[in-house]
Tab-separated table of C-alpha atoms in Angstrom:
chain	number	residue	atom	x	y	z
A	1	UNK	CA	-192.783	147.845	43.645
A	2	UNK	CA	-189.185	148.734	44.478
A	3	UNK	CA	-187.448	151.169	42.167
A	4	UNK	CA	-184.857	150.124	39.600
A	5	UNK	CA	-181.768	152.112	40.557
A	6	UNK	CA	-178.992	149.768	39.389
A	7	UNK	CA	-178.640	149.043	35.692
A	8	UNK	CA	-176.290	148.134	32.868
A	9	UNK	CA	-176.223	149.160	29.218
A	10	UNK	CA	-174.625	146.132	27.581
A	11	UNK	CA	-173.855	147.503	24.114
A	12	UNK	CA	-173.784	151.259	24.513
A	13	UNK	CA	-171.461	151.831	21.553
A	14	UNK	CA	-174.316	150.797	19.263
A	15	UNK	CA	-175.806	154.268	19.801
A	16	UNK	CA	-172.492	156.233	19.858
A	17	UNK	CA	-173.237	157.671	23.328
A	18	UNK	CA	-170.410	160.224	23.306
A	19	UNK	CA	-172.412	162.283	20.794
A	20	UNK	CA	-175.570	162.324	22.922
A	21	UNK	CA	-177.008	163.879	26.060
A	22	UNK	CA	-177.417	160.977	28.486
A	23	UNK	CA	-178.837	163.078	31.306
A	24	UNK	CA	-182.354	161.652	31.152
A	25	UNK	CA	-181.045	158.088	31.232
A	26	UNK	CA	-178.690	158.710	34.148
A	27	UNK	CA	-181.498	160.384	36.051
A	28	UNK	CA	-183.782	157.397	35.463
A	29	UNK	CA	-181.090	154.925	36.606
A	30	UNK	CA	-178.702	156.629	39.042
A	31	UNK	CA	-176.321	153.656	39.148
A	32	UNK	CA	-175.878	152.867	35.453
A	33	UNK	CA	-172.812	151.153	33.997
A	34	UNK	CA	-172.076	151.488	30.285
A	35	UNK	CA	-170.316	148.676	28.419
A	36	UNK	CA	-169.235	149.378	24.822
A	37	UNK	CA	-170.039	145.829	23.685
A	38	UNK	CA	-170.903	142.589	25.465
A	39	UNK	CA	-170.302	139.064	24.250
A	40	UNK	CA	-172.890	136.453	25.134
A	41	UNK	CA	-170.446	134.665	27.421
A	42	UNK	CA	-169.878	137.875	29.418
A	43	UNK	CA	-173.519	138.879	29.794
A	44	UNK	CA	-174.276	137.059	33.056
A	45	UNK	CA	-171.266	138.509	34.856
A	46	UNK	CA	-171.919	142.034	33.629
A	47	UNK	CA	-175.603	141.979	34.510
A	48	UNK	CA	-174.756	140.739	37.989
A	49	UNK	CA	-177.203	142.238	40.484
A	50	UNK	CA	-178.652	144.785	38.061
A	51	UNK	CA	-182.383	145.439	38.182
A	52	UNK	CA	-182.591	146.885	34.678
A	53	UNK	CA	-180.769	145.940	31.496
A	54	UNK	CA	-180.558	148.164	28.446
A	55	UNK	CA	-179.442	146.408	25.287
A	56	UNK	CA	-179.678	146.885	21.566
A	57	UNK	CA	-178.635	143.590	19.994
A	58	UNK	CA	-176.917	141.685	22.823
A	59	UNK	CA	-178.653	138.271	23.032
A	60	UNK	CA	-180.847	137.903	26.113
A	61	UNK	CA	-181.235	134.126	26.124
A	62	UNK	CA	-182.962	132.004	28.725
A	63	UNK	CA	-179.754	131.017	30.498
A	64	UNK	CA	-178.724	134.663	30.813
A	65	UNK	CA	-182.107	135.735	32.161
A	66	UNK	CA	-182.318	132.818	34.582
A	67	UNK	CA	-178.974	133.771	36.113
A	68	UNK	CA	-179.994	137.414	36.615
A	69	UNK	CA	-181.754	137.008	39.947
A	70	UNK	CA	-182.443	140.720	40.523
A	71	UNK	CA	-183.458	141.590	36.975
A	72	UNK	CA	-186.880	143.222	36.688
A	73	UNK	CA	-186.806	145.160	33.431
A	74	UNK	CA	-185.185	144.900	30.010
A	75	UNK	CA	-185.611	147.945	27.838
A	76	UNK	CA	-184.394	147.283	24.308
A	77	UNK	CA	-182.702	150.172	22.518
A	78	UNK	CA	-184.591	149.378	19.323
A	79	UNK	CA	-188.079	148.598	18.076
A	80	UNK	CA	-187.296	144.987	17.170
A	81	UNK	CA	-186.805	142.605	20.094
A	82	UNK	CA	-185.584	139.481	18.287
A	83	UNK	CA	-182.570	139.352	20.600
A	84	UNK	CA	-184.701	138.700	23.707
A	85	UNK	CA	-186.254	135.361	24.681
A	86	UNK	CA	-189.676	136.791	25.464
A	87	UNK	CA	-191.070	133.457	26.631
A	88	UNK	CA	-188.309	133.060	29.194
A	89	UNK	CA	-188.637	136.680	30.307
A	90	UNK	CA	-192.349	136.234	30.932
A	91	UNK	CA	-191.838	133.011	32.857
A	92	UNK	CA	-189.214	134.716	35.018
A	93	UNK	CA	-191.345	137.789	35.654
A	94	UNK	CA	-189.086	140.143	33.712
A	95	UNK	CA	-190.829	142.972	31.872
A	96	UNK	CA	-189.488	143.698	28.380
A	97	UNK	CA	-190.061	147.066	26.702
A	98	UNK	CA	-188.977	148.414	23.351
A	99	UNK	CA	-188.509	151.894	21.895
A	100	UNK	CA	-191.032	153.084	19.348
A	101	UNK	CA	-191.349	156.001	16.998
A	102	UNK	CA	-187.896	157.459	17.582
A	103	UNK	CA	-186.429	156.736	14.142
A	104	UNK	CA	-189.275	157.425	11.717
A	105	UNK	CA	-187.857	160.606	10.188
A	106	UNK	CA	-184.362	159.160	9.991
A	107	UNK	CA	-185.462	155.968	8.242
A	108	UNK	CA	-187.623	157.837	5.752
A	109	UNK	CA	-184.732	160.157	4.908
A	110	UNK	CA	-182.422	157.225	4.171
A	111	UNK	CA	-185.122	155.419	2.181
A	112	UNK	CA	-185.623	158.396	-0.106
A	113	UNK	CA	-181.875	158.989	-0.330
A	114	UNK	CA	-181.642	155.495	-1.802
A	115	UNK	CA	-184.654	155.956	-4.059
A	116	UNK	CA	-183.370	159.274	-5.385
A	117	UNK	CA	-179.819	158.031	-5.785
A	118	UNK	CA	-180.917	155.001	-7.782
A	119	UNK	CA	-183.643	156.679	-9.812
A	120	UNK	CA	-181.419	159.646	-10.712
A	121	UNK	CA	-178.340	157.461	-11.411
A	122	UNK	CA	-176.216	159.628	-9.107
A	123	UNK	CA	-173.453	157.052	-8.711
A	124	UNK	CA	-173.178	156.617	-12.482
A	125	UNK	CA	-172.973	160.355	-13.076
A	126	UNK	CA	-170.453	160.860	-10.278
A	127	UNK	CA	-168.364	158.161	-11.929
A	128	UNK	CA	-168.691	159.911	-15.280
A	129	UNK	CA	-167.131	163.013	-13.766
A	130	UNK	CA	-164.489	161.134	-11.778
A	131	UNK	CA	-163.325	159.194	-14.845
A	132	UNK	CA	-163.301	162.186	-17.193
A	133	UNK	CA	-166.347	161.368	-19.334
A	134	UNK	CA	-167.884	164.823	-18.873
A	135	UNK	CA	-164.581	166.543	-19.443
A	136	UNK	CA	-164.324	164.897	-22.870
A	137	UNK	CA	-167.926	165.587	-23.886
A	138	UNK	CA	-168.712	167.507	-27.084
A	139	UNK	CA	-171.723	169.040	-25.296
A	140	UNK	CA	-172.170	171.050	-22.110
A	141	UNK	CA	-173.699	167.962	-20.478
A	142	UNK	CA	-173.110	164.212	-20.481
A	143	UNK	CA	-176.393	162.330	-20.647
A	144	UNK	CA	-175.029	158.807	-20.741
A	145	UNK	CA	-177.376	157.462	-18.071
A	146	UNK	CA	-181.044	158.237	-18.729
A	147	UNK	CA	-183.047	158.719	-15.546
A	148	UNK	CA	-186.685	159.158	-14.632
A	149	UNK	CA	-188.711	161.382	-12.330
A	150	UNK	CA	-190.463	160.123	-9.226
A	151	UNK	CA	-193.504	162.172	-10.201
A	152	UNK	CA	-196.203	159.872	-11.528
A	153	UNK	CA	-194.481	156.699	-10.350
A	154	UNK	CA	-196.086	154.160	-8.047
A	155	UNK	CA	-194.509	153.381	-4.694
A	156	UNK	CA	-195.499	150.072	-3.131
A	157	UNK	CA	-195.330	150.072	0.662
A	158	UNK	CA	-195.115	146.790	2.557
A	159	UNK	CA	-195.718	147.513	6.237
A	160	UNK	CA	-198.024	150.417	7.022
A	161	UNK	CA	-196.972	151.491	10.494
A	162	UNK	CA	-195.542	154.884	11.390
A	163	UNK	CA	-192.629	154.556	8.959
A	164	UNK	CA	-194.784	153.240	6.123
A	165	UNK	CA	-197.207	156.127	6.563
A	166	UNK	CA	-194.381	158.655	6.614
A	167	UNK	CA	-192.960	157.131	3.421
A	168	UNK	CA	-196.388	157.534	1.844
A	169	UNK	CA	-196.487	161.232	2.781
A	170	UNK	CA	-193.058	161.965	1.332
A	171	UNK	CA	-193.852	159.965	-1.791
A	172	UNK	CA	-197.000	161.978	-2.317
A	173	UNK	CA	-194.967	165.190	-2.005
A	174	UNK	CA	-192.957	163.942	-4.998
A	175	UNK	CA	-196.189	163.227	-6.863
A	176	UNK	CA	-196.026	159.460	-6.414
A	177	UNK	CA	-199.057	157.202	-6.114
A	178	UNK	CA	-198.970	154.975	-3.031
A	179	UNK	CA	-199.909	151.300	-3.179
A	180	UNK	CA	-200.393	149.900	0.329
A	181	UNK	CA	-199.825	146.154	0.310
A	182	UNK	CA	-202.094	143.710	2.076
A	183	UNK	CA	-200.437	140.897	3.975
A	184	UNK	CA	-199.268	138.022	1.832
A	185	UNK	CA	-201.554	135.025	1.662
A	186	UNK	CA	-204.717	136.554	3.129
A	187	UNK	CA	-208.051	135.805	1.483
A	188	UNK	CA	-209.690	139.166	2.154
A	189	UNK	CA	-208.129	142.478	1.156
A	190	UNK	CA	-208.908	145.337	3.518
A	191	UNK	CA	-210.198	148.703	2.396
A	192	UNK	CA	-207.424	150.972	1.100
A	193	UNK	CA	-205.111	147.985	0.678
A	194	UNK	CA	-204.058	146.179	-2.490
A	195	UNK	CA	-203.315	142.484	-2.807
A	196	UNK	CA	-199.652	141.763	-2.128
A	197	UNK	CA	-198.940	140.243	-5.536
A	198	UNK	CA	-200.668	143.139	-7.315
A	199	UNK	CA	-198.473	145.648	-5.516
A	200	UNK	CA	-195.386	143.743	-6.630
A	201	UNK	CA	-196.560	143.821	-10.229
A	202	UNK	CA	-197.578	147.492	-10.287
A	203	UNK	CA	-194.939	149.246	-8.179
A	204	UNK	CA	-192.118	151.258	-9.713
A	205	UNK	CA	-190.546	151.358	-6.254
A	206	UNK	CA	-191.168	148.690	-3.611
A	207	UNK	CA	-190.135	149.634	-0.081
A	208	UNK	CA	-190.254	147.291	2.906
A	209	UNK	CA	-191.187	148.416	6.423
A	210	UNK	CA	-192.522	145.249	8.026
A	211	UNK	CA	-191.106	143.427	11.069
A	212	UNK	CA	-189.124	140.228	10.690
A	213	UNK	CA	-191.318	137.299	11.704
A	214	UNK	CA	-191.705	133.701	10.510
A	215	UNK	CA	-194.367	135.018	8.122
A	216	UNK	CA	-192.080	137.665	6.600
A	217	UNK	CA	-188.957	135.512	6.336
A	218	UNK	CA	-187.961	135.554	2.630
A	219	UNK	CA	-191.020	137.686	1.905
A	220	UNK	CA	-189.255	138.880	-1.235
A	221	UNK	CA	-187.582	135.936	-2.956
A	222	UNK	CA	-187.208	134.678	-6.522
A	223	UNK	CA	-190.936	134.197	-7.125
A	224	UNK	CA	-191.810	137.666	-5.843
A	225	UNK	CA	-189.021	139.376	-7.778
A	226	UNK	CA	-190.286	137.675	-10.935
A	227	UNK	CA	-193.592	139.516	-10.469
A	228	UNK	CA	-191.906	142.922	-10.341
A	229	UNK	CA	-191.234	145.243	-13.250
A	230	UNK	CA	-187.727	144.864	-14.716
A	231	UNK	CA	-187.271	148.588	-14.065
A	232	UNK	CA	-188.524	148.496	-10.462
A	233	UNK	CA	-186.447	149.491	-7.457
A	234	UNK	CA	-186.472	147.484	-4.225
A	235	UNK	CA	-185.659	149.201	-0.923
A	236	UNK	CA	-185.135	147.228	2.273
A	237	UNK	CA	-184.743	149.246	5.463
A	238	UNK	CA	-186.684	146.698	7.526
A	239	UNK	CA	-184.757	143.529	8.389
A	240	UNK	CA	-182.314	141.499	6.325
A	241	UNK	CA	-184.219	138.230	6.427
A	242	UNK	CA	-187.245	139.795	4.758
A	243	UNK	CA	-185.385	139.599	1.424
A	244	UNK	CA	-183.717	136.505	0.011
A	245	UNK	CA	-180.313	137.999	-0.665
A	246	UNK	CA	-179.134	135.401	-3.175
A	247	UNK	CA	-182.310	135.888	-5.213
A	248	UNK	CA	-181.819	139.663	-5.184
A	249	UNK	CA	-178.175	139.314	-6.232
A	250	UNK	CA	-179.131	137.116	-9.176
A	251	UNK	CA	-181.948	139.434	-10.253
A	252	UNK	CA	-179.670	142.478	-10.227
A	253	UNK	CA	-176.897	140.715	-12.125
A	254	UNK	CA	-179.337	139.417	-14.732
A	255	UNK	CA	-181.138	142.746	-15.153
A	256	UNK	CA	-184.466	141.388	-13.920
A	257	UNK	CA	-184.864	144.287	-11.506
A	258	UNK	CA	-183.843	147.897	-11.935
A	259	UNK	CA	-181.943	148.449	-8.710
A	260	UNK	CA	-181.954	147.983	-4.964
A	261	UNK	CA	-181.143	149.900	-1.818
A	262	UNK	CA	-180.360	147.750	1.213
A	263	UNK	CA	-179.677	148.999	4.732
A	264	UNK	CA	-179.968	145.621	6.464
A	265	UNK	CA	-178.503	142.150	5.957
A	266	UNK	CA	-179.462	138.778	7.391
A	267	UNK	CA	-176.344	138.603	9.568
A	268	UNK	CA	-174.849	141.822	10.898
A	269	UNK	CA	-172.047	142.601	10.692
A	270	UNK	CA	-171.558	140.307	7.682
A	271	UNK	CA	-168.315	138.810	8.984
A	272	UNK	CA	-168.853	135.589	7.030
A	273	UNK	CA	-169.701	137.349	3.797
A	274	UNK	CA	-173.032	137.861	2.087
A	275	UNK	CA	-174.324	137.327	-1.471
A	276	UNK	CA	-174.916	141.074	-1.820
A	277	UNK	CA	-171.326	142.038	-1.042
A	278	UNK	CA	-170.201	141.036	-4.538
A	279	UNK	CA	-168.748	144.291	-5.956
A	280	UNK	CA	-169.776	143.335	-9.493
A	281	UNK	CA	-173.500	143.653	-8.675
A	282	UNK	CA	-174.901	146.649	-10.597
A	283	UNK	CA	-177.364	149.274	-9.372
A	284	UNK	CA	-177.042	148.339	-5.715
A	285	UNK	CA	-176.610	150.626	-2.721
A	286	UNK	CA	-175.727	149.011	0.614
A	287	UNK	CA	-175.441	150.944	3.857
A	288	UNK	CA	-174.400	149.395	7.207
A	289	UNK	CA	-177.740	149.460	9.073
A	290	UNK	CA	-177.724	153.222	9.558
A	291	UNK	CA	-181.258	154.219	8.556
A	292	UNK	CA	-182.422	154.423	12.172
A	293	UNK	CA	-179.423	156.343	13.412
A	294	UNK	CA	-179.484	160.068	12.726
A	295	UNK	CA	-178.142	162.007	15.692
A	296	UNK	CA	-181.625	163.290	16.432
A	297	UNK	CA	-183.102	159.791	16.302
A	298	UNK	CA	-180.478	158.429	18.679
A	299	UNK	CA	-181.182	161.247	21.121
A	300	UNK	CA	-184.883	160.460	20.970
A	301	UNK	CA	-183.983	156.818	21.585
A	302	UNK	CA	-182.063	157.686	24.753
A	303	UNK	CA	-185.022	159.678	26.009
A	304	UNK	CA	-187.449	156.841	25.167
A	305	UNK	CA	-185.308	154.418	27.165
A	306	UNK	CA	-185.403	156.778	30.128
A	307	UNK	CA	-189.179	157.131	29.797
A	308	UNK	CA	-189.586	153.343	29.807
A	309	UNK	CA	-187.605	153.035	33.023
A	310	UNK	CA	-189.413	155.934	34.691
A	311	UNK	CA	-192.788	154.469	33.739
A	312	UNK	CA	-191.801	151.084	35.147
A	313	UNK	CA	-190.648	152.679	38.390
A	314	UNK	CA	-193.977	154.510	38.590
A	315	UNK	CA	-195.836	151.214	38.318
A	316	UNK	CA	-197.209	151.971	34.852
A	317	UNK	CA	-194.907	150.197	32.371
A	318	UNK	CA	-195.134	151.397	28.771
A	319	UNK	CA	-194.090	149.952	25.416
A	320	UNK	CA	-194.298	146.463	26.908
A	321	UNK	CA	-193.639	143.643	24.438
A	322	UNK	CA	-193.201	140.693	26.791
A	323	UNK	CA	-195.850	138.018	26.456
């Protein structure tokens, strides 16, 4: 197997490379060109004679792959590989790898930032100070927004991979009881799992960490929200399509759910709008798909990409997701 020495990173700005040490990546691919962002119509030209492509979200469709005659390896700068036509890659003999385990701590930190912010009513209390409510109080404190402790609450976890397990550990440190959801629609519930619908009904916090697949599309929609406690919080740091955004908007506006933290939307960036971007929606935190992206996580990602390329060059590909 000849070594991959010529490569392109098609959307390097997605990882803010100027903040990172790229030494491992440049060592793995000596001739590596970085493009800040690549439109679909420019992909073929930019790939050119490259043997390896690094991309985060740039679409790798069949027509792009078919035109890349030298391409041997695609290493995706993410865990999800929805942007790559895996069937076409396999047919064309192109190995596709992803990056795993680099963002666990970062995602968990953002998830609990959302949980704590919503449960403790931080935004409401910050507003009370900003608008002078505390300053006009007759007491030393202003308790206009009752809040609850995480201790003793139940956290429902949908998706029990590395991130789901880490969420469980942090939840237990707060004194929360973990409810690990079984897959929706199965007839047999595994040991240490709880039926999906029962988790919805029992959880004080429901947090999603499952991949986006045809089975998880609209996993949480109107029917599922109706099963949840009116006080429950919903956290989505998985993929936008896992939650029906119009159903969540309506539930928040009508007070049928306690609050939501959302780091992902169905279409990103939401250039054509989104039901959740309505500023009148109460008890909603939206962040622009940043849960994965602490500086430390992005550095680990760079190193994982380099490891994937080095392993491929050594004839022992790792983290392979192609069919």
